[in-house]
Tab-separated table of C-alpha atoms in Angstrom:
chain	number	residue	atom	x	y	z
A	1	MET	CA	-8.237	4.241	-20.365
A	2	SER	CA	-5.827	1.276	-20.369
A	3	TYR	CA	-5.127	-0.824	-17.274
A	4	THR	CA	-1.689	0.758	-16.893
A	5	GLY	CA	-2.961	4.257	-17.692
A	6	SER	CA	-5.483	4.102	-14.851
A	7	LEU	CA	-2.800	2.517	-12.662
A	8	PHE	CA	-0.579	5.555	-13.284
A	9	ASN	CA	-3.322	7.849	-11.973
A	10	PHE	CA	-3.841	5.632	-8.939
A	11	ILE	CA	-0.123	5.646	-8.119
A	12	ASN	CA	0.170	9.419	-8.488
A	13	ASN	CA	-2.648	9.944	-5.979
A	14	SER	CA	-1.468	7.296	-3.478
A	15	THR	CA	1.443	9.121	-1.873
A	16	SER	CA	0.983	7.968	1.724
A	17	SER	CA	-1.081	5.224	3.336
A	18	PHE	CA	-3.666	7.885	4.192
A	19	HIS	CA	-3.862	9.104	0.603
A	20	THR	CA	-4.084	5.536	-0.680
A	21	VAL	CA	-7.220	5.155	1.449
A	22	LEU	CA	-8.601	8.521	0.323
A	23	ASN	CA	-7.935	7.521	-3.275
A	24	ALA	CA	-9.695	4.168	-2.838
A	25	GLN	CA	-12.560	5.882	-1.037
A	26	SER	CA	-13.071	8.204	-4.018
A	27	TYR	CA	-13.293	5.230	-6.391
A	28	LEU	CA	-15.765	3.445	-4.115
A	29	ILE	CA	-18.082	6.417	-3.619
A	30	LYS	CA	-18.232	7.022	-7.379
A	31	ASN	CA	-19.394	3.424	-7.720
A	32	GLY	CA	-22.192	3.481	-5.186
A	33	PHE	CA	-20.453	2.481	-1.952
A	34	GLU	CA	-21.626	4.091	1.293
A	35	GLU	CA	-19.338	4.774	4.244
A	36	VAL	CA	-20.231	3.350	7.657
A	37	ASP	CA	-18.435	4.716	10.696
A	38	PHE	CA	-16.252	2.135	12.431
A	39	SER	CA	-17.173	3.621	15.819
A	40	GLU	CA	-20.963	3.409	15.388
A	41	ASP	CA	-23.585	0.660	15.303
A	42	TRP	CA	-24.305	-0.585	11.789
A	43	GLN	CA	-27.718	-0.972	10.174
A	44	LEU	CA	-26.966	-2.885	6.979
A	45	LYS	CA	-29.088	-4.022	4.046
A	46	ALA	CA	-28.488	-6.969	1.737
A	47	ASP	CA	-26.887	-6.175	-1.633
A	48	LYS	CA	-25.930	-2.650	-0.593
A	49	LYS	CA	-22.282	-1.617	-0.908
A	50	TYR	CA	-20.361	-0.336	2.115
A	51	PHE	CA	-16.911	0.629	3.296
A	52	THR	CA	-15.385	1.607	6.605
A	53	LYS	CA	-12.044	3.236	7.447
A	54	ILE	CA	-9.877	2.270	10.391
A	55	TYR	CA	-7.693	5.100	11.735
A	56	ASP	CA	-7.556	6.651	8.240
A	57	SER	CA	-4.915	4.279	6.810
A	58	THR	CA	-6.845	0.996	6.524
A	59	LEU	CA	-10.052	0.519	4.541
A	60	ILE	CA	-12.482	-2.392	4.346
A	61	ALA	CA	-15.112	-2.446	1.583
A	62	PHE	CA	-17.848	-5.071	1.667
A	63	ILE	CA	-21.044	-6.229	-0.035
A	64	PRO	CA	-23.345	-8.446	2.059
A	65	HIS	CA	-25.504	-10.319	-0.453
A	66	GLN	CA	-28.655	-12.305	0.027
A	67	ASN	CA	-27.974	-15.701	1.578
A	68	LEU	CA	-24.970	-14.304	3.436
A	69	ARG	CA	-23.935	-17.752	4.612
A	70	GLU	CA	-22.939	-18.954	1.135
A	71	GLY	CA	-19.280	-18.127	1.834
A	72	MET	CA	-16.961	-15.149	1.962
A	73	LYS	CA	-14.651	-13.918	-0.796
A	74	ILE	CA	-11.931	-11.682	0.610
A	75	ALA	CA	-9.154	-9.893	-1.297
A	76	VAL	CA	-6.484	-8.212	0.840
A	77	SER	CA	-3.560	-5.915	0.060
A	78	HIS	CA	-1.684	-3.116	1.845
A	79	THR	CA	-1.619	0.671	1.612
A	80	ASP	CA	1.912	1.345	2.863
A	81	PHE	CA	5.276	1.241	1.093
A	82	PRO	CA	8.945	1.627	2.087
A	83	CYS	CA	9.703	5.315	2.543
A	84	LEU	CA	11.093	7.972	4.860
A	85	LYS	CA	9.043	9.262	7.795
A	86	ILE	CA	9.624	12.722	9.228
A	87	LYS	CA	10.556	12.777	12.916
A	88	PRO	CA	9.269	15.360	15.437
A	89	SER	CA	11.378	18.524	15.809
A	90	ALA	CA	12.664	17.743	12.334
A	91	ASP	CA	14.491	20.927	11.297
A	92	ILE	CA	18.287	20.674	11.273
A	93	MET	CA	20.285	23.786	10.321
A	94	GLN	CA	24.009	23.297	9.630
A	95	ASN	CA	26.303	25.625	7.671
A	96	ASP	CA	23.356	27.405	5.988
A	97	TYR	CA	21.846	24.067	4.836
A	98	GLY	CA	18.407	23.146	6.159
A	99	LYS	CA	17.733	19.412	6.439
A	100	LEU	CA	14.894	17.320	7.854
A	101	ASN	CA	15.422	14.610	10.445
A	102	VAL	CA	13.834	11.414	9.129
A	103	GLU	CA	13.710	7.700	9.901
A	104	ILE	CA	13.423	4.667	7.648
A	105	TYR	CA	10.040	2.976	7.245
A	106	GLY	CA	10.202	-0.573	5.903
A	107	GLY	CA	12.994	-2.317	4.033
A	108	MET	CA	13.811	0.324	1.441
A	109	ILE	CA	16.827	0.127	-0.879
A	110	LEU	CA	18.548	3.202	0.496
A	111	ASN	CA	20.836	4.218	-2.368
A	112	THR	CA	17.942	4.412	-4.843
A	113	TRP	CA	16.597	7.439	-2.964
A	114	PHE	CA	19.635	9.614	-3.646
A	115	ASP	CA	19.384	12.478	-6.166
A	116	ARG	CA	15.636	12.148	-6.691
A	117	PRO	CA	13.046	14.916	-6.241
A	118	LEU	CA	11.089	14.240	-3.061
A	119	SER	CA	7.819	15.570	-1.676
A	120	ILE	CA	5.747	15.254	1.511
A	121	ALA	CA	2.300	13.758	2.138
A	122	GLY	CA	0.409	12.518	5.162
A	123	LYS	CA	-1.682	13.519	8.153
A	124	VAL	CA	-1.429	16.688	10.260
A	125	VAL	CA	-3.346	16.960	13.529
A	126	LEU	CA	-4.439	20.361	14.846
A	127	LYS	CA	-5.981	21.617	18.060
A	128	GLY	CA	-9.711	21.023	18.230
A	129	GLN	CA	-12.488	22.319	20.439
A	130	ASP	CA	-12.123	19.141	22.526
A	131	CYS	CA	-8.757	17.677	23.562
A	132	TYR	CA	-10.095	14.215	22.683
A	133	GLN	CA	-11.374	15.343	19.277
A	134	PRO	CA	-8.458	17.069	17.478
A	135	ASP	CA	-8.831	18.466	13.976
A	136	VAL	CA	-7.353	16.013	11.449
A	137	ARG	CA	-6.133	17.295	8.080
A	138	PHE	CA	-4.446	15.566	5.138
A	139	VAL	CA	-1.729	17.175	3.086
A	140	ASP	CA	0.070	16.330	-0.161
A	141	PHE	CA	2.368	18.985	-1.577
A	142	LYS	CA	2.456	17.245	-4.989
A	143	ARG	CA	5.631	19.093	-5.959
A	144	PRO	CA	9.366	18.568	-5.452
A	145	LEU	CA	10.444	19.963	-2.091
A	146	MET	CA	13.652	18.138	-1.162
A	147	ILE	CA	16.519	15.975	-2.354
A	148	ILE	CA	19.084	13.637	-0.763
A	149	PRO	CA	22.280	14.531	-2.618
A	150	ASN	CA	25.000	11.967	-3.258
A	151	LEU	CA	28.602	12.714	-2.367
A	152	ALA	CA	30.652	13.308	-5.519
A	153	ILE	CA	32.869	10.422	-6.558
A	154	HIS	CA	35.874	12.759	-6.326
A	155	MET	CA	35.244	12.979	-2.569
A	156	ASP	CA	34.546	9.276	-2.068
A	157	ARG	CA	36.388	6.946	-4.462
A	158	SER	CA	34.761	3.950	-2.751
A	159	ILE	CA	31.244	5.036	-3.635
A	160	ASN	CA	30.897	2.280	-6.272
A	161	SER	CA	32.362	-0.420	-4.036
A	162	GLY	CA	29.306	-1.378	-2.042
A	163	LYS	CA	29.830	1.014	0.871
A	164	SER	CA	27.379	1.012	3.761
A	165	ILE	CA	24.968	3.916	4.214
A	166	SER	CA	24.303	5.623	7.540
A	167	LYS	CA	20.547	6.021	7.876
A	168	GLN	CA	20.895	8.822	10.413
A	169	LYS	CA	23.605	10.816	8.625
A	170	GLU	CA	23.339	10.204	4.886
A	171	MET	CA	19.582	9.845	4.399
A	172	LEU	CA	18.637	13.344	5.585
A	173	PRO	CA	16.989	15.321	2.760
A	174	LEU	CA	18.098	18.855	1.919
A	175	ALA	CA	14.940	20.970	2.302
A	176	PHE	CA	15.877	24.664	2.478
A	177	MET	CA	18.731	27.159	2.617
A	178	GLN	CA	19.643	29.898	5.056
A	179	THR	CA	18.626	33.245	3.591
A	180	GLU	CA	18.589	36.814	4.792
A	181	ASN	CA	14.921	36.353	5.623
A	182	ASN	CA	15.683	33.407	7.943
A	183	SER	CA	16.979	34.639	11.258
A	184	GLU	CA	19.030	32.328	13.465
A	185	ASP	CA	16.418	32.806	16.214
A	186	GLU	CA	13.624	31.695	13.884
A	187	LEU	CA	15.518	28.611	12.782
A	188	ALA	CA	16.373	27.735	16.372
A	189	ASN	CA	12.669	27.115	17.157
A	190	ASP	CA	11.559	23.475	16.974
A	191	ASN	CA	10.259	22.568	13.523
A	192	SER	CA	9.897	26.226	12.553
A	193	LYS	CA	10.429	25.857	8.799
A	194	LEU	CA	8.510	22.606	8.412
A	195	ILE	CA	5.674	23.766	10.671
A	196	LYS	CA	5.502	27.060	8.804
A	197	LEU	CA	5.301	25.211	5.494
A	198	LEU	CA	2.523	22.954	6.796
A	199	ALA	CA	0.586	25.883	8.280
A	200	GLU	CA	0.722	27.762	4.985
A	201	GLU	CA	-0.441	24.732	3.024
A	202	LEU	CA	-3.292	24.019	5.453
A	203	SER	CA	-4.215	27.697	6.082
A	204	CYS	CA	-3.919	27.301	9.817
A	205	ALA	CA	-1.905	28.855	12.644
A	206	GLN	CA	1.492	27.295	13.337
A	207	GLU	CA	0.718	27.032	17.043
A	208	ASP	CA	-2.361	24.919	16.265
A	209	ILE	CA	-0.279	22.058	14.839
A	210	LEU	CA	0.083	19.409	17.533
A	211	SER	CA	1.486	16.424	15.631
A	212	TYR	CA	1.862	14.811	12.239
A	213	ASP	CA	2.472	11.523	10.432
A	214	LEU	CA	4.316	12.572	7.291
A	215	THR	CA	5.755	10.452	4.498
A	216	VAL	CA	8.603	11.561	2.251
A	217	TYR	CA	7.842	10.128	-1.174
A	218	GLN	CA	9.512	9.976	-4.569
A	219	VAL	CA	7.635	12.514	-6.686
A	220	GLU	CA	8.610	11.374	-10.181
A	221	THR	CA	5.667	9.940	-12.106
A	222	PRO	CA	5.308	6.499	-13.747
A	223	TYR	CA	6.643	6.000	-17.272
A	224	TYR	CA	6.442	3.442	-20.043
A	225	LEU	CA	9.824	2.179	-21.195
A	226	GLY	CA	11.249	-0.481	-23.478
A	227	PHE	CA	11.768	-0.201	-27.235
A	228	VAL	CA	8.044	-0.671	-27.852
A	229	GLY	CA	6.722	0.552	-24.482
A	230	GLU	CA	6.269	-2.937	-23.079
A	231	LEU	CA	7.546	-2.104	-19.567
A	232	VAL	CA	6.489	0.264	-16.791
A	233	THR	CA	8.733	1.995	-14.258
A	234	ALA	CA	7.092	3.688	-11.291
A	235	PRO	CA	7.338	4.311	-7.568
A	236	ARG	CA	5.108	2.326	-5.207
A	237	LEU	CA	4.270	-0.604	-7.490
A	238	ASP	CA	4.581	-2.461	-4.183
A	239	ASN	CA	1.746	-2.429	-3.392
A	240	ILE	CA	-0.483	0.028	-5.266
A	241	THR	CA	-0.823	-2.498	-8.102
A	242	SER	CA	-2.578	-4.798	-5.640
A	243	VAL	CA	-4.646	-2.073	-3.977
A	244	LYS	CA	-6.052	-1.061	-7.344
A	245	ALA	CA	-6.831	-4.687	-8.235
A	246	CYS	CA	-8.752	-5.126	-4.949
A	247	ILE	CA	-10.772	-1.958	-5.507
A	248	GLU	CA	-11.521	-2.731	-9.161
A	249	GLY	CA	-12.550	-6.250	-8.174
A	250	ILE	CA	-15.039	-5.263	-5.462
A	251	ILE	CA	-16.478	-2.510	-7.669
A	252	ALA	CA	-17.120	-5.043	-10.459
A	253	ASP	CA	-18.633	-7.595	-8.028
A	254	LYS	CA	-21.443	-9.620	-9.633
A	255	ARG	CA	-22.149	-12.258	-6.988
A	256	LYS	CA	-25.708	-12.645	-5.749
A	257	VAL	CA	-24.992	-14.618	-2.581
A	258	GLY	CA	-22.433	-14.616	0.210
A	259	LEU	CA	-20.202	-11.849	1.540
A	260	ASP	CA	-17.552	-10.098	-0.576
A	261	ILE	CA	-14.817	-8.023	1.051
A	262	ALA	CA	-11.813	-5.983	-0.144
A	263	VAL	CA	-9.300	-5.059	2.558
A	264	LEU	CA	-6.514	-2.488	2.372
A	265	PHE	CA	-4.377	-2.983	5.478
A	266	ASP	CA	-1.703	-0.587	6.695
A	267	ASN	CA	1.741	-1.395	8.156
A	268	GLU	CA	2.549	-4.558	6.175
A	269	GLU	CA	6.044	-3.216	5.508
A	270	VAL	CA	6.805	-3.109	9.250
A	271	GLY	CA	5.284	-6.432	10.290
A	272	SER	CA	1.491	-5.789	10.397
A	273	ARG	CA	1.350	-5.922	14.216
A	274	THR	CA	-0.608	-2.675	14.683
A	275	LYS	CA	-4.223	-1.800	15.469
A	276	GLN	CA	-4.891	-1.289	11.737
A	277	GLY	CA	-2.565	-3.998	10.427
A	278	GLY	CA	-3.123	-7.491	9.105
A	279	ALA	CA	-2.061	-9.024	12.431
A	280	SER	CA	-4.847	-7.214	14.299
A	281	ASN	CA	-8.398	-8.412	14.988
A	282	VAL	CA	-9.918	-5.684	12.837
A	283	LEU	CA	-10.970	-7.845	9.878
A	284	SER	CA	-12.439	-10.538	12.131
A	285	ASN	CA	-14.311	-7.857	14.079
A	286	VAL	CA	-15.741	-6.295	10.922
A	287	ILE	CA	-16.957	-9.641	9.575
A	288	GLU	CA	-18.553	-10.559	12.881
A	289	ARG	CA	-20.296	-7.174	13.019
A	290	ILE	CA	-21.697	-7.788	9.519
A	291	TYR	CA	-23.039	-11.178	10.633
A	292	MET	CA	-24.563	-9.659	13.767
A	293	ALA	CA	-26.235	-6.906	11.708
A	294	PHE	CA	-28.140	-9.625	9.829
A	295	GLY	CA	-29.061	-11.544	12.959
A	296	TYR	CA	-26.531	-14.373	12.671
A	297	THR	CA	-24.651	-15.849	15.622
A	298	ARG	CA	-20.933	-15.982	16.250
A	299	GLN	CA	-21.130	-19.726	15.657
A	300	ALA	CA	-22.491	-19.060	12.156
A	301	PHE	CA	-19.632	-16.638	11.474
A	302	LEU	CA	-17.011	-19.133	12.648
A	303	ALA	CA	-18.537	-22.013	10.707
A	304	ASP	CA	-18.682	-20.014	7.475
A	305	LEU	CA	-14.943	-19.292	7.586
A	306	ALA	CA	-14.377	-22.911	6.587
A	307	LYS	CA	-16.230	-22.434	3.279
A	308	SER	CA	-14.601	-19.114	2.415
A	309	PHE	CA	-11.509	-18.023	0.472
A	310	MET	CA	-8.986	-15.193	0.762
A	311	LEU	CA	-6.724	-13.806	-1.936
A	312	SER	CA	-3.640	-12.135	-0.453
A	313	ILE	CA	-2.342	-9.800	-3.136
A	314	ASP	CA	1.211	-8.463	-3.021
A	315	VAL	CA	3.981	-8.140	-5.589
A	316	ALA	CA	6.357	-11.005	-6.436
A	317	HIS	CA	9.999	-11.140	-7.488
A	318	ALA	CA	10.384	-11.333	-11.263
A	319	MET	CA	13.481	-13.057	-12.602
A	320	HIS	CA	16.219	-10.411	-12.810
A	321	PRO	CA	17.924	-10.276	-16.223
A	322	ASN	CA	21.360	-9.821	-14.623
A	323	TYR	CA	20.904	-12.143	-11.625
A	324	VAL	CA	19.155	-15.213	-12.995
A	325	GLU	CA	20.737	-17.360	-10.274
A	326	LYS	CA	18.763	-15.532	-7.565
A	327	ASN	CA	15.486	-17.152	-8.638
A	328	ASP	CA	14.306	-20.730	-8.320
A	329	LEU	CA	15.543	-23.180	-10.950
A	330	THR	CA	12.142	-23.952	-12.444
A	331	ASN	CA	9.685	-21.357	-11.061
A	332	LYS	CA	10.859	-17.925	-12.180
A	333	PRO	CA	8.278	-15.341	-13.277
A	334	ILE	CA	9.011	-13.188	-16.309
A	335	LEU	CA	7.628	-9.693	-16.897
A	336	ASN	CA	4.538	-9.598	-19.136
A	337	LYS	CA	3.905	-13.347	-18.747
A	338	GLY	CA	1.095	-12.904	-16.216
A	339	LEU	CA	0.502	-12.681	-12.476
A	340	ALA	CA	2.471	-14.894	-10.088
A	341	ILE	CA	0.988	-17.556	-7.809
A	342	LYS	CA	3.332	-17.583	-4.823
A	343	MET	CA	4.297	-20.680	-2.840
A	344	ALA	CA	6.582	-21.363	0.116
A	345	ALA	CA	7.003	-24.550	2.134
A	346	SER	CA	7.657	-22.303	5.135
A	347	GLN	CA	4.172	-20.775	4.638
A	348	SER	CA	5.658	-17.292	4.489
A	349	TYR	CA	3.323	-17.150	1.500
A	350	ALA	CA	-0.138	-18.518	2.310
A	351	GLY	CA	-1.506	-21.432	0.326
A	352	ASP	CA	-2.202	-25.126	0.065
A	353	ALA	CA	-2.744	-27.570	-2.780
A	354	GLU	CA	-6.486	-26.936	-3.011
A	355	ALA	CA	-6.059	-23.155	-2.987
A	356	ILE	CA	-3.520	-23.347	-5.798
A	357	ALA	CA	-5.773	-25.652	-7.789
A	358	ILE	CA	-8.761	-23.313	-7.417
A	359	ILE	CA	-6.903	-20.203	-8.605
A	360	ARG	CA	-5.191	-22.063	-11.442
A	361	ALA	CA	-8.578	-23.373	-12.555
A	362	LEU	CA	-9.977	-19.833	-12.539
A	363	CYS	CA	-7.027	-18.546	-14.563
A	364	GLU	CA	-7.355	-21.324	-17.115
A	365	LYS	CA	-11.137	-21.016	-17.392
A	366	TYR	CA	-10.976	-17.263	-18.025
A	367	LYS	CA	-7.712	-17.331	-20.021
A	368	ILE	CA	-5.749	-15.297	-17.480
A	369	ASN	CA	-1.968	-15.479	-17.833
A	370	TYR	CA	-0.259	-16.762	-14.702
A	371	GLN	CA	3.094	-18.129	-13.526
A	372	MET	CA	4.368	-19.927	-10.441
A	373	TYR	CA	6.782	-18.312	-7.996
A	374	VAL	CA	8.835	-20.154	-5.379
A	375	ASN	CA	11.898	-18.753	-3.591
A	376	ASN	CA	15.387	-19.991	-4.380
A	377	SER	CA	16.065	-22.483	-1.571
A	378	ASP	CA	19.200	-20.586	-0.529
A	379	ILE	CA	17.291	-17.279	-0.246
A	380	PRO	CA	14.386	-17.136	2.215
A	381	GLY	CA	12.600	-14.200	0.561
A	382	GLY	CA	9.950	-12.048	2.186
A	383	SER	CA	6.481	-12.603	3.601
A	384	THR	CA	3.007	-11.144	3.125
A	385	ILE	CA	-0.275	-10.481	4.896
A	386	GLY	CA	-1.752	-13.790	3.723
A	387	SER	CA	-0.288	-16.140	6.305
A	388	ILE	CA	-0.903	-13.653	9.118
A	389	ALA	CA	-4.526	-12.909	8.218
A	390	SER	CA	-5.448	-16.523	7.459
A	391	ALA	CA	-4.013	-17.688	10.793
A	392	LEU	CA	-6.386	-15.278	12.524
A	393	LEU	CA	-9.410	-16.233	10.409
A	394	THR	CA	-8.682	-19.945	9.764
A	395	MET	CA	-9.599	-19.529	6.117
A	396	ARG	CA	-8.178	-21.065	2.934
A	397	THR	CA	-5.863	-18.424	1.435
A	398	LEU	CA	-3.518	-17.983	-1.513
A	399	ASP	CA	-0.841	-15.387	-2.206
A	400	VAL	CA	-0.693	-13.875	-5.697
A	401	GLY	CA	0.769	-10.706	-7.201
A	402	ILE	CA	2.420	-8.967	-10.101
A	403	PRO	CA	6.085	-9.867	-10.748
A	404	ILE	CA	8.323	-6.807	-10.487
A	405	LEU	CA	12.015	-5.953	-10.584
A	406	ALA	CA	13.816	-3.939	-7.878
A	407	MET	CA	11.207	-4.491	-5.159
A	408	HIS	CA	11.526	-1.774	-2.461
A	409	SER	CA	13.546	0.501	-4.723
A	410	ALA	CA	12.485	4.127	-5.097
A	411	ARG	CA	11.366	3.029	-8.585
A	412	GLU	CA	10.285	-0.489	-9.481
A	413	THR	CA	9.674	-2.106	-12.883
A	414	MET	CA	6.806	-4.284	-14.110
A	415	GLY	CA	5.449	-5.633	-17.375
A	416	LYS	CA	2.794	-3.465	-19.015
A	417	ASP	CA	0.388	-6.392	-19.519
A	418	ASP	CA	0.482	-7.889	-16.022
A	419	GLN	CA	-1.900	-5.442	-14.310
A	420	LYS	CA	-4.629	-6.611	-16.691
A	421	SER	CA	-4.063	-10.239	-15.652
A	422	LEU	CA	-4.217	-9.405	-11.951
A	423	GLU	CA	-7.322	-7.225	-12.168
A	424	LYS	CA	-9.109	-9.817	-14.281
A	425	LEU	CA	-8.372	-12.526	-11.701
A	426	VAL	CA	-9.788	-10.448	-8.849
A	427	ARG	CA	-12.902	-9.684	-10.880
A	428	VAL	CA	-13.634	-13.326	-11.674
A	429	PHE	CA	-12.749	-14.283	-8.085
A	430	PHE	CA	-15.623	-12.138	-6.834
A	431	GLU	CA	-17.999	-13.666	-9.381
A	432	GLY	CA	-17.787	-16.940	-7.468
A	433	PHE	CA	-16.619	-20.507	-7.895
A	434	TYR	CA	-18.829	-22.331	-5.425
């Protein structure tokens, strides 16, 4: 299967941060990785492959080799993406139309979500035998359930004039209709239609559902486009392209010394400051636990950070064909010309001169196509996990990623050949350069 063909499958199965982790877990288990429980003591062996999950939406895979103190290689990305999240007591019934009450997660381009088939995926938590041990289930309907309909131009002549969008009023998806089988009393109960739908899908009693964390996602699949199929359009390129590269890289690991780690953090799109995000202590804690399992001291762990390297992998802004002036004058990535090495004087993208030199040398040695990306000086751009995570670990770090168009749109566009460049870089990164 081609790089983009396998990427399509990965995207289709990564419909919430929880499902991204489940998807990655499936890949890892098929390739000999063993799960270790984050809440238990670890008994680890050199050269064995492990992974642990943190609150179901973050995953850390690692291989502790012989001579652990020969340096760490860490590749990080994130499992979440801009989307809609379903609020509690979500059912809204007005004039025979049933809508769901939702809120915005991340910096999504709102108008791209209109008139698209939408589905639901995420976590549902049920009553358990112990109040402190509820029953956790995962659900993905994998079929169109809802739509956010536009207002016809005849009713709003300003619709093409850059009008603002009310997140609370205009972003509510249409989910069901009043029928003879739906009594007003039934629909008056909190969450009755949504809870009923979830209970049927999970084969449980409605009264057993205590809470949920549900993502509304764009259900249309990825497609090739362009006159000769040279482009890809898909939802969630930010950041499933990077998640897949991290997983493929750690699976293909060939190093014989040191410690290799692939990290899939949650909550990057909302700032990373959560218990399972890149601004938490979770990665530092995991690394220290690995060192302790092999009898090393905290001093050894801290000293080895200085001879280690982190790749922070997240998408970059490709030069837009209709807005060339939005990119930098001389550093403007083009689709299908390779991955982007990202730089920012503000350090919103992590990196320094040595880090850039190392990754460029790897790309040139292994004939990997790459480009440089720097923000237009009048446009600050975004940020990534790299600077956050490296500040906590004091480790040399560089931001890289695939250039895409329409970042944070319901559908984004990339070059067909660029996933190959990114995955190849992560593979050779784990082979070692020390």
